[in-house]
Short mmCIF file of C-alpha atoms and ligand atoms in Angstrom, two decimals:
data_model
loop_
_atom_site.label_atom_id
_atom_site.label_comp_id
_atom_site.label_asym_id
_atom_site.label_seq_id
_atom_site.Cartn_x
_atom_site.Cartn_y
_atom_site.Cartn_z
CA UNK A 247 97.88 19.43 15.63
CA UNK A 248 97.74 22.48 13.28
CA UNK A 249 95.24 21.98 10.45
CA UNK A 250 96.91 21.40 7.11
CA UNK A 251 95.92 23.28 3.94
CA UNK A 252 94.30 20.09 2.71
CA UNK A 253 92.16 19.91 5.85
CA UNK A 254 91.05 23.53 5.44
CA UNK A 255 90.22 23.03 1.77
CA UNK A 256 88.29 19.86 2.51
CA UNK A 257 86.27 21.41 5.32
CA UNK A 258 85.87 24.68 3.43
CA UNK A 259 87.46 26.75 6.20
CA UNK A 260 90.37 27.83 3.99
CA UNK A 261 90.42 31.58 3.39
CA UNK A 262 90.91 32.48 -0.27
CA UNK A 263 92.79 35.63 -1.18
CA UNK A 264 92.25 37.07 -4.68
CA UNK A 265 94.55 39.76 -6.05
CA UNK A 266 92.49 41.81 -8.48
CA UNK A 267 88.67 41.81 -8.57
CA UNK A 268 88.39 42.30 -12.32
CA UNK A 269 86.77 40.15 -15.02
CA UNK A 270 88.84 37.18 -13.74
CA UNK A 271 89.16 37.71 -10.00
CA UNK A 272 85.58 38.70 -9.12
CA UNK A 273 83.91 35.71 -10.83
CA UNK A 274 86.52 33.43 -9.19
CA UNK A 275 85.87 34.87 -5.72
CA UNK A 276 82.10 34.54 -6.20
CA UNK A 277 82.48 30.91 -7.21
CA UNK A 278 84.33 30.15 -3.97
CA UNK A 279 81.91 32.17 -1.85
CA UNK A 280 79.11 30.05 -3.36
CA UNK A 281 80.99 26.99 -2.08
CA UNK A 282 81.03 28.55 1.39
CA UNK A 283 84.63 29.72 1.41
CA UNK A 284 85.54 33.12 2.88
CA UNK A 285 87.25 35.29 0.25
CA UNK A 286 89.27 38.45 0.62
CA UNK A 287 89.69 40.50 -2.54
CA UNK A 288 92.88 42.58 -2.58
CA UNK A 289 92.36 45.65 -4.69
CA UNK A 290 94.29 48.86 -5.31
CA UNK A 291 91.18 50.73 -6.53
CA UNK A 292 89.23 52.40 -3.67
CA UNK A 293 86.28 52.77 -6.07
CA UNK A 294 86.26 49.01 -6.72
CA UNK A 295 86.64 48.24 -2.99
CA UNK A 296 83.67 50.43 -2.05
CA UNK A 297 81.59 49.05 -4.88
CA UNK A 298 82.16 45.40 -3.94
CA UNK A 299 81.71 46.02 -0.22
CA UNK A 300 78.41 47.78 -0.93
CA UNK A 301 77.23 44.68 -2.80
CA UNK A 302 77.70 45.86 -6.39
CA UNK A 303 79.48 44.42 -9.44
CA UNK A 304 81.06 46.24 -12.41
CA UNK A 305 81.73 42.93 -14.17
CA UNK A 306 79.14 41.90 -16.75
CA UNK A 307 79.38 38.20 -15.85
CA UNK A 308 78.71 38.84 -12.11
CA UNK A 309 75.41 40.26 -10.90
CA UNK A 310 74.97 42.78 -8.06
CA UNK A 311 72.83 40.15 -6.30
CA UNK A 312 75.71 37.64 -6.32
CA UNK A 313 78.08 40.18 -4.78
CA UNK A 314 75.46 41.40 -2.28
CA UNK A 315 74.76 37.85 -1.16
CA UNK A 316 78.44 37.00 -0.65
CA UNK A 317 79.12 40.27 1.20
CA UNK A 318 76.02 40.05 3.41
CA UNK A 319 77.00 36.50 4.41
CA UNK A 320 80.44 37.95 5.34
CA UNK A 321 82.02 35.58 2.79
CA UNK A 322 83.42 38.33 0.61
CA UNK A 323 85.16 41.56 1.36
CA UNK A 324 87.39 43.81 -0.70
CA UNK A 325 90.34 45.58 0.88
CA UNK A 326 93.61 47.39 0.20
CA UNK A 327 95.01 46.14 3.52
CA UNK A 328 97.47 43.48 2.35
CA UNK A 329 98.26 42.47 5.94
CA UNK A 330 95.02 40.48 5.78
CA UNK A 331 97.03 38.05 3.63
CA UNK A 332 98.11 36.63 7.01
CA UNK A 333 94.60 35.18 7.23
CA UNK A 334 94.71 33.65 3.75
CA UNK A 335 95.48 30.00 3.05
CA UNK A 336 95.32 30.42 -0.73
CA UNK A 337 96.37 33.48 -2.77
CA UNK A 338 95.37 33.69 -6.44
CA UNK A 339 96.91 36.43 -8.57
CA UNK A 340 94.47 37.70 -11.20
CA UNK A 341 96.02 41.03 -12.11
CA UNK A 342 96.46 42.61 -15.58
CA UNK A 343 99.43 41.72 -17.77
CA UNK A 344 99.43 44.45 -20.44
CA UNK A 345 102.13 45.37 -22.91
CA UNK A 346 104.37 48.34 -22.32
CA UNK A 347 104.60 51.15 -24.88
CA UNK A 348 107.51 49.26 -26.52
CA UNK A 349 105.29 46.12 -26.82
CA UNK A 350 107.24 44.33 -24.05
CA UNK A 351 105.46 42.39 -21.29
CA UNK A 352 104.51 44.61 -18.36
CA UNK A 353 104.59 42.29 -15.33
CA UNK A 354 104.63 45.16 -12.83
CA UNK A 355 101.14 44.29 -11.53
CA UNK A 356 102.28 40.70 -10.87
CA UNK A 357 105.44 41.96 -9.14
CA UNK A 358 103.48 44.36 -6.91
CA UNK A 359 101.22 41.50 -5.82
CA UNK A 360 104.14 39.12 -5.18
CA UNK A 361 106.00 41.75 -3.17
CA UNK A 362 102.99 42.03 -0.86
CA UNK A 363 102.70 38.23 -0.74
CA UNK A 364 106.35 37.91 0.28
CA UNK A 365 105.65 39.97 3.38
CA UNK A 366 102.87 37.71 4.56
CA UNK A 367 103.75 34.30 3.08
CA UNK A 368 103.37 31.58 5.71
CA UNK A 369 103.57 27.82 6.02
CA UNK A 370 100.92 25.77 4.23
CA UNK A 371 100.03 28.69 1.95
CA UNK A 372 99.15 28.01 -1.71
CA UNK A 373 100.08 30.71 -4.26
CA UNK A 374 98.61 30.49 -7.77
CA UNK A 375 99.27 32.83 -10.65
CA UNK A 376 96.33 33.07 -13.11
CA UNK A 377 97.34 36.11 -15.13
CA UNK A 378 98.36 35.35 -18.68
CA UNK A 379 102.13 35.62 -19.01
CA UNK A 380 105.21 34.25 -20.78
CA UNK A 381 106.45 30.71 -20.01
CA UNK A 382 108.88 30.90 -17.07
CA UNK A 383 107.26 33.77 -15.18
CA UNK A 384 106.16 31.63 -12.21
CA UNK A 385 109.49 29.85 -11.79
CA UNK A 386 111.94 32.57 -12.84
CA UNK A 387 110.20 35.66 -11.48
CA UNK A 388 107.84 34.71 -8.66
CA UNK A 389 109.56 31.79 -6.99
CA UNK A 390 112.86 33.57 -6.19
CA UNK A 391 110.97 36.44 -4.56
CA UNK A 392 108.89 34.10 -2.38
CA UNK A 393 111.90 32.02 -1.38
CA UNK A 394 113.66 35.08 0.06
CA UNK A 395 111.35 34.41 3.01
CA UNK A 396 113.40 31.30 3.73
CA UNK A 397 110.29 29.18 3.20
CA UNK A 398 110.82 26.24 0.85
CA UNK A 399 108.50 25.71 -2.12
CA UNK A 400 106.78 22.31 -2.16
CA UNK A 401 107.52 21.86 1.55
CA UNK A 402 106.51 25.04 3.44
CA UNK A 403 104.40 26.69 0.74
CA UNK A 404 102.98 25.68 -2.62
CA UNK A 405 103.24 27.41 -6.01
CA UNK A 406 101.29 26.81 -9.21
CA UNK A 407 100.11 28.39 -12.45
CA UNK A 408 96.59 28.04 -13.80
CA UNK A 409 95.59 30.20 -16.78
CA UNK A 410 92.36 32.16 -16.55
CA UNK A 411 89.97 31.27 -19.35
CA UNK A 412 87.26 33.89 -18.97
CA UNK A 413 85.38 34.68 -22.14
CA UNK A 414 83.58 37.95 -21.25
CA UNK A 415 79.91 37.83 -22.17
CA UNK A 416 79.89 34.09 -22.81
CA UNK A 417 76.52 32.92 -21.51
CA UNK A 418 77.40 29.20 -21.74
CA UNK A 419 80.84 28.98 -20.18
CA UNK A 420 81.72 30.61 -16.89
CA UNK A 421 84.37 30.05 -14.22
CA UNK A 422 82.76 26.87 -12.84
CA UNK A 423 82.21 24.92 -16.06
CA UNK A 424 85.29 25.97 -18.00
CA UNK A 425 87.97 23.28 -17.59
CA UNK A 426 91.03 24.42 -15.65
CA UNK A 427 94.62 23.65 -16.65
CA UNK A 428 96.93 23.40 -13.63
CA UNK A 429 100.73 23.13 -13.43
CA UNK A 430 102.50 22.94 -10.06
CA UNK A 431 106.15 23.73 -9.36
CA UNK A 432 106.47 20.38 -7.55
CA UNK A 433 104.18 17.33 -7.36
CA UNK A 434 102.93 18.47 -3.94
CA UNK A 435 102.28 21.98 -5.33
CA UNK A 436 100.26 20.47 -8.13
CA UNK A 437 98.34 18.23 -5.72
CA UNK A 438 97.36 21.21 -3.55
CA UNK A 439 96.36 23.34 -6.51
CA UNK A 440 94.28 20.50 -7.93
CA UNK A 441 92.56 20.05 -4.54
CA UNK A 442 91.86 23.81 -4.43
CA UNK A 443 90.31 24.07 -7.88
CA UNK A 444 88.28 20.90 -7.49
CA UNK A 445 86.35 22.65 -4.70
CA UNK A 446 84.66 25.01 -7.14
CA UNK A 447 85.47 23.99 -10.71
CA UNK A 448 83.98 21.04 -12.55
CA UNK A 449 87.07 19.81 -14.40
CA UNK A 450 90.78 20.15 -13.66
CA UNK A 451 93.42 19.16 -16.26
CA UNK A 452 96.94 18.66 -14.92
CA UNK A 453 100.12 19.47 -16.87
CA UNK A 454 103.72 18.71 -15.90
CA UNK A 455 104.97 22.17 -14.94
CA UNK A 456 104.11 25.82 -14.46
CA UNK A 457 105.84 26.59 -17.77
CA UNK A 458 103.59 24.12 -19.56
CA UNK A 459 100.48 25.71 -18.04
CA UNK A 460 101.73 29.19 -19.01
CA UNK A 461 102.32 27.95 -22.57
CA UNK A 462 98.85 26.36 -22.85
CA UNK A 463 97.18 29.73 -22.45
CA UNK A 464 99.48 31.40 -24.95
CA UNK A 465 98.81 28.65 -27.49
CA UNK A 466 95.04 29.14 -27.01
CA UNK A 467 95.21 32.86 -27.68
CA UNK A 468 97.90 32.74 -30.34
CA UNK A 469 95.72 30.20 -32.13
CA UNK A 470 92.92 32.79 -32.19
CA UNK A 471 95.13 35.70 -33.19
CA UNK A 472 96.77 33.78 -36.06
CA UNK A 473 93.48 32.42 -37.38
CA UNK A 474 91.82 35.82 -37.19
CA UNK A 475 94.85 37.23 -39.04
CA UNK A 476 94.46 34.52 -41.70
CA UNK A 477 90.79 35.23 -42.22
CA UNK A 478 91.41 38.98 -42.32
CA UNK A 479 93.94 38.33 -45.08
CA UNK A 480 91.33 36.16 -46.83
CA UNK A 481 89.03 39.20 -46.74
CA UNK A 482 91.75 41.31 -48.41
CA UNK A 483 92.20 38.60 -51.06
CA UNK A 484 88.45 38.27 -51.70
CA UNK A 485 88.23 42.06 -52.10
CA UNK A 486 90.73 41.80 -54.97
CA UNK A 487 89.08 38.70 -56.38
CA UNK A 488 85.64 40.35 -56.14
CA UNK A 489 84.40 37.36 -54.11
CA UNK A 490 82.25 37.56 -50.95
CA UNK A 491 84.55 36.44 -48.13
CA UNK A 492 81.60 35.76 -45.81
CA UNK A 493 80.02 33.40 -48.37
CA UNK A 494 83.35 31.55 -48.66
CA UNK A 495 83.75 31.15 -44.90
CA UNK A 496 80.15 30.02 -44.42
CA UNK A 497 80.59 27.46 -47.21
CA UNK A 498 83.92 26.20 -45.79
CA UNK A 499 82.17 25.83 -42.42
CA UNK A 500 79.95 23.13 -43.91
CA UNK A 501 83.01 20.86 -43.74
CA UNK A 502 82.25 18.75 -40.64
CA UNK A 503 85.94 18.11 -39.85
CA UNK A 504 89.25 19.89 -40.23
CA UNK A 505 87.87 23.43 -40.38
CA UNK A 506 86.94 25.99 -37.75
CA UNK A 507 85.40 29.30 -38.86
CA UNK A 508 86.86 32.66 -37.90
CA UNK A 509 85.49 35.89 -39.31
CA UNK A 510 87.04 39.07 -40.69
CA UNK A 511 86.54 42.27 -38.76
CA UNK A 512 87.80 45.81 -38.26
CA UNK A 513 90.74 44.47 -36.18
CA UNK A 514 91.59 42.76 -32.91
CA UNK A 515 90.25 44.15 -29.64
CA UNK A 516 90.22 43.16 -26.02
CA UNK A 517 92.84 42.79 -23.36
CA UNK A 518 93.93 39.32 -24.39
CA UNK A 519 94.11 38.35 -28.04
CA UNK A 520 95.97 41.45 -29.29
CA UNK A 521 98.39 41.24 -26.37
CA UNK A 522 99.05 37.68 -25.16
CA UNK A 523 100.83 36.37 -28.29
CA UNK A 524 103.39 39.17 -27.90
CA UNK A 525 104.26 37.78 -24.46
CA UNK A 526 105.22 34.55 -26.21
CA UNK A 527 107.13 36.20 -29.07
CA UNK A 528 108.97 38.42 -26.56
CA UNK A 529 110.11 35.37 -24.53
CA UNK A 530 111.20 33.51 -27.69
CA UNK A 531 113.20 36.53 -28.89
CA UNK A 532 115.18 36.24 -25.63
CA UNK A 533 115.93 32.67 -26.77
CA UNK A 534 116.95 33.90 -30.23
CA UNK A 535 113.84 32.67 -31.94
CA UNK A 536 111.64 34.92 -34.11
CA UNK A 537 107.96 33.89 -33.96
CA UNK A 538 106.95 34.64 -37.54
CA UNK A 539 103.25 33.64 -37.31
CA UNK A 540 102.67 35.83 -34.25
CA UNK A 541 104.36 38.87 -35.78
CA UNK A 542 102.67 38.41 -39.18
CA UNK A 543 99.19 37.95 -37.65
CA UNK A 544 99.79 40.95 -35.43
CA UNK A 545 100.74 43.02 -38.48
CA UNK A 546 97.66 42.01 -40.49
CA UNK A 547 95.25 42.42 -37.57
CA UNK A 548 96.66 45.78 -36.49
CA UNK A 549 96.29 47.18 -40.02
CA UNK A 550 92.61 46.27 -40.37
CA UNK A 551 91.39 49.69 -39.21
CA UNK A 552 93.41 51.25 -42.07
CA UNK A 553 91.83 48.74 -44.44
CA UNK A 554 88.36 49.67 -43.16
CA UNK A 555 89.24 53.34 -43.76
CA UNK A 556 90.37 52.50 -47.32
CA UNK A 557 87.12 50.65 -48.05
CA UNK A 558 84.98 53.46 -46.62
CA UNK A 559 86.81 56.02 -48.74
CA UNK A 560 86.42 53.87 -51.84
CA UNK A 561 82.69 53.38 -51.18
CA UNK A 562 82.04 57.09 -50.63
CA UNK A 563 83.98 57.89 -53.81
CA UNK A 564 81.76 55.50 -55.71
CA UNK A 565 78.88 57.75 -54.63
CA UNK A 566 80.75 60.98 -55.55
CA UNK A 567 81.21 61.78 -51.86
CA UNK A 568 84.65 62.81 -50.60
CA UNK A 569 85.66 61.55 -47.15
CA UNK A 570 86.20 65.17 -46.09
CA UNK A 571 82.92 66.42 -44.68
CA UNK A 572 81.19 63.07 -45.08
CA UNK A 573 78.59 62.45 -42.39
CA UNK A 574 79.29 58.97 -41.01
CA UNK A 575 77.32 57.14 -38.32
CA UNK A 576 79.21 54.26 -36.69
CA UNK A 577 77.22 51.43 -35.09
CA UNK A 578 79.02 49.65 -32.24
CA UNK A 579 82.37 50.64 -30.70
CA UNK A 580 82.92 47.88 -28.08
CA UNK A 581 85.70 45.45 -28.99
CA UNK A 582 83.21 42.68 -29.62
CA UNK A 583 79.45 42.17 -29.70
CA UNK A 584 77.13 42.41 -26.69
CA UNK A 585 79.72 43.67 -24.20
CA UNK A 586 80.65 47.15 -22.97
CA UNK A 587 84.46 46.77 -23.01
CA UNK A 588 86.30 49.32 -25.16
CA UNK A 589 89.85 48.13 -24.41
CA UNK A 590 91.98 48.02 -27.58
CA UNK A 591 88.76 48.35 -29.56
CA UNK A 592 89.61 48.63 -33.29
CA UNK A 593 86.38 50.64 -33.74
CA UNK A 594 88.03 53.57 -31.97
CA UNK A 595 91.02 53.35 -34.31
CA UNK A 596 88.61 53.36 -37.29
CA UNK A 597 86.80 56.47 -35.96
CA UNK A 598 90.11 58.23 -35.38
CA UNK A 599 91.27 57.54 -38.95
CA UNK A 600 87.98 58.82 -40.42
CA UNK A 601 88.02 61.97 -38.28
CA UNK A 602 91.63 62.65 -39.22
CA UNK A 603 90.58 62.92 -42.86
CA UNK A 604 87.77 65.30 -42.07
CA UNK A 605 84.79 62.96 -41.85
CA UNK A 606 82.06 64.08 -39.42
CA UNK A 607 81.63 60.91 -37.32
CA UNK A 608 78.90 60.16 -34.83
CA UNK A 609 78.49 56.79 -33.11
CA UNK A 610 75.80 54.76 -31.40
CA UNK A 611 76.58 51.95 -28.98
CA UNK A 612 73.99 51.05 -26.32
CA UNK A 613 76.79 49.42 -24.27
CA UNK A 614 79.19 52.38 -24.47
CA UNK A 615 77.59 55.76 -23.72
CA UNK A 616 80.92 57.57 -23.76
CA UNK A 617 84.26 57.12 -25.52
CA UNK A 618 87.20 58.83 -23.82
CA UNK A 619 89.51 59.41 -26.74
CA UNK A 620 93.22 59.98 -26.15
CA UNK A 621 94.96 62.96 -24.55
CA UNK A 622 94.02 66.13 -26.41
CA UNK A 623 91.26 64.38 -28.41
CA UNK A 624 87.61 65.29 -27.97
CA UNK A 625 85.60 62.57 -26.22
CA UNK A 626 82.43 61.32 -27.88
CA UNK A 627 78.96 60.41 -26.68
CA UNK A 628 76.69 57.75 -28.14
CA UNK A 629 73.86 59.39 -30.14
CA UNK A 630 70.33 58.07 -30.26
CA UNK A 631 69.57 56.03 -33.33
CA UNK A 632 66.63 57.61 -35.19
CA UNK A 633 65.35 57.35 -38.78
CA UNK A 634 66.38 61.01 -39.24
CA UNK A 635 69.92 60.33 -38.11
CA UNK A 636 70.25 57.33 -40.41
CA UNK A 637 68.65 59.12 -43.38
CA UNK A 638 70.93 62.13 -42.97
CA UNK A 639 74.13 60.02 -42.88
CA UNK A 640 76.16 59.70 -46.06
CA UNK A 641 77.30 56.32 -44.75
CA UNK A 642 76.45 54.02 -41.81
CA UNK A 643 79.40 51.79 -40.75
CA UNK A 644 78.75 48.67 -38.66
CA UNK A 645 81.92 48.12 -36.60
CA UNK A 646 80.49 46.02 -33.71
CA UNK A 647 77.57 43.72 -34.43
CA UNK A 648 75.60 44.01 -31.19
CA UNK A 649 72.62 41.66 -31.42
CA UNK A 650 70.31 44.32 -29.96
CA UNK A 651 70.32 46.26 -33.26
CA UNK A 652 67.39 45.89 -35.67
CA UNK A 653 69.43 45.60 -38.85
CA UNK A 654 66.37 45.40 -41.11
CA UNK A 655 65.12 48.75 -39.71
CA UNK A 656 68.63 50.22 -40.01
CA UNK A 657 68.85 49.11 -43.66
CA UNK A 658 65.42 50.53 -44.38
CA UNK A 659 66.37 53.98 -43.06
CA UNK A 660 70.04 54.24 -44.02
CA UNK A 661 71.07 55.44 -47.47
CA UNK A 662 74.34 53.49 -47.59
CA UNK A 663 75.89 50.88 -45.24
CA UNK A 664 79.42 49.48 -44.89
CA UNK A 665 79.18 46.32 -42.77
CA UNK A 666 82.48 45.05 -41.29
CA UNK A 667 80.85 42.16 -39.38
CA UNK A 668 78.29 40.67 -41.81
CA UNK A 669 75.70 41.85 -39.27
CA UNK A 670 73.23 42.57 -42.09
CA UNK A 671 73.27 39.01 -43.43
CA UNK A 672 69.58 38.52 -42.60
CA UNK A 673 68.51 41.86 -44.10
CA UNK A 674 66.16 41.48 -47.06
CA UNK A 675 65.46 43.94 -49.88
CA UNK A 676 68.23 46.48 -49.39
CA UNK A 677 71.28 44.70 -50.83
CA UNK A 678 72.04 47.58 -53.20
CA UNK A 679 72.80 49.92 -50.32
CA UNK A 680 74.94 47.45 -48.33
CA UNK A 681 78.62 46.67 -48.91
CA UNK A 682 80.54 44.24 -46.69
CA UNK A 683 84.19 43.94 -45.63
N1 SAJ B 1872 87.48 38.52 -33.56
C1 SAJ B 1872 87.47 38.57 -34.95
N2 SAJ B 1872 87.14 37.45 -35.66
C2 SAJ B 1872 86.84 36.28 -35.03
C3 SAJ B 1872 86.88 36.23 -33.61
C4 SAJ B 1872 87.21 37.36 -32.90
O1 SAJ B 1872 87.74 39.62 -35.55
O2 SAJ B 1872 86.53 35.30 -35.71
C5 SAJ B 1872 87.86 39.72 -32.80
C6 SAJ B 1872 86.79 40.17 -31.86
O3 SAJ B 1872 85.91 41.05 -32.48
C7 SAJ B 1872 87.58 40.85 -30.76
C8 SAJ B 1872 88.89 40.08 -30.73
O4 SAJ B 1872 88.98 39.38 -31.99
O5 SAJ B 1872 87.87 42.20 -31.11
C9 SAJ B 1872 88.99 39.08 -29.57
O6 SAJ B 1872 87.84 38.29 -29.66
P1 SAJ B 1872 87.63 36.98 -28.72
O7 SAJ B 1872 86.38 36.32 -29.18
O8 SAJ B 1872 88.84 36.16 -28.67
O9 SAJ B 1872 87.27 37.62 -27.34
P2 SAJ B 1872 88.03 37.94 -25.96
O10 SAJ B 1872 89.38 38.50 -26.19
O11 SAJ B 1872 87.07 38.69 -25.11
O12 SAJ B 1872 88.12 36.56 -25.23
C10 SAJ B 1872 89.09 35.66 -25.52
C11 SAJ B 1872 88.39 34.35 -25.26
N3 SAJ B 1872 87.49 34.14 -26.38
C12 SAJ B 1872 87.09 32.95 -26.86
O13 SAJ B 1872 87.62 31.90 -26.55
C13 SAJ B 1872 85.89 32.94 -27.78
C14 SAJ B 1872 89.43 33.40 -24.98
O14 SAJ B 1872 90.32 33.36 -26.04
C15 SAJ B 1872 90.07 33.75 -23.64
O15 SAJ B 1872 89.32 33.13 -22.64
C16 SAJ B 1872 90.08 35.24 -23.40
O16 SAJ B 1872 90.20 35.87 -24.64
C17 SAJ B 1872 91.26 35.53 -22.49
O17 SAJ B 1872 90.98 35.98 -21.40
O18 SAJ B 1872 92.39 35.25 -22.88
#
């Protein structure tokens, strides 16, 4: 009697296929290797394939030792040979879902993975999409492609959606202890997906459909984008009211119920929060609904670099220093603290705006030694932070509040600081030279 998928999951002989060994796929594969499952990572990047197979990780949340251990135990291998999908009992799709130039969803990575899956789909296979996408993607886009094989969903193979919830750099929550939301296309699909995730993840939360699971993720990230947009607008209001926005937010945070602090910043970075809500608004537009909150928050957040530029110009003027020729040192260019990721980083937009008006900008970021600016723009290298560098700057701008910086030392040596992250809140004795967003 052929072993069922349930049997293979229960005796840990199921082979797990992971499309995309990025910040979602690699931690997921490692989790399953640690439970003794064999995992095959399907990658299009030869560099990534060689790196993983030589026991190395380029993902901050996964150590080289973890990859080396999984590879040496022959539990993990990376490959571009999609025919190995024949050996897989589960296939999770963890590929990027960016926006196109016209701000429409770009599901081409998902489609490329599903096309390969179609060629090797077999009975008792479980397919799970984890990439963040608009409600309906799993049922309207993926299912029809897989059913061209003649296999029936819920009977021959199983299909589910479970949103990834990776928070890069989060030392408390990782793949294993972050609750998983799972929606199956049929009850049997859901049952199999639940059984799969329970083998490596502490808590699984079931919802009634793949659309519901797709919508959960978009609510989570739209919630962040809209609240960050709100607090960025509060910063603009407080600027006009001559009130310290950070003081207001800290005070509001003393309310033990009904409030959750978000903080102003130079804009929205990362590959999720600036992008995911537009997947939702795009889908709703196709249903003749205009998602006002999403569009408004997107507008406010995307204009924060221009606001930072306006504040910097105003501050330099106050010190009789024109922006043109001003020597500016930027601290931190990653899209958020204590990580190396530069994707959609608003810091780069801020630097570009300053350079465009003739400022002489240098940056320091211990996590980002190089910034590859756009086509035709000169790349930049992180400069070493020295007292001389700080003293010679007309202005030091904190754009990313890495915790490795000694802000007291920076304030001691800098002549003037514009702090967009309230990173200098613990600094004593230099308040006259510090202005905050
Ligand atoms: N930001 C602010 N003010 C805030 C919070 C964030 O300006 O109060 C900025 C950050 O500096 C960053 C951007 O927003 O540029 C996104 O920040 P983020 O903390 O949401 O970080 P991400 O995008 O790396 O991770 C988020 C996850 N973060 C948290 O839950 C804390 C989570 O929403 C998702 O797991 C993840 O996106 C994802 O993959 O969708």
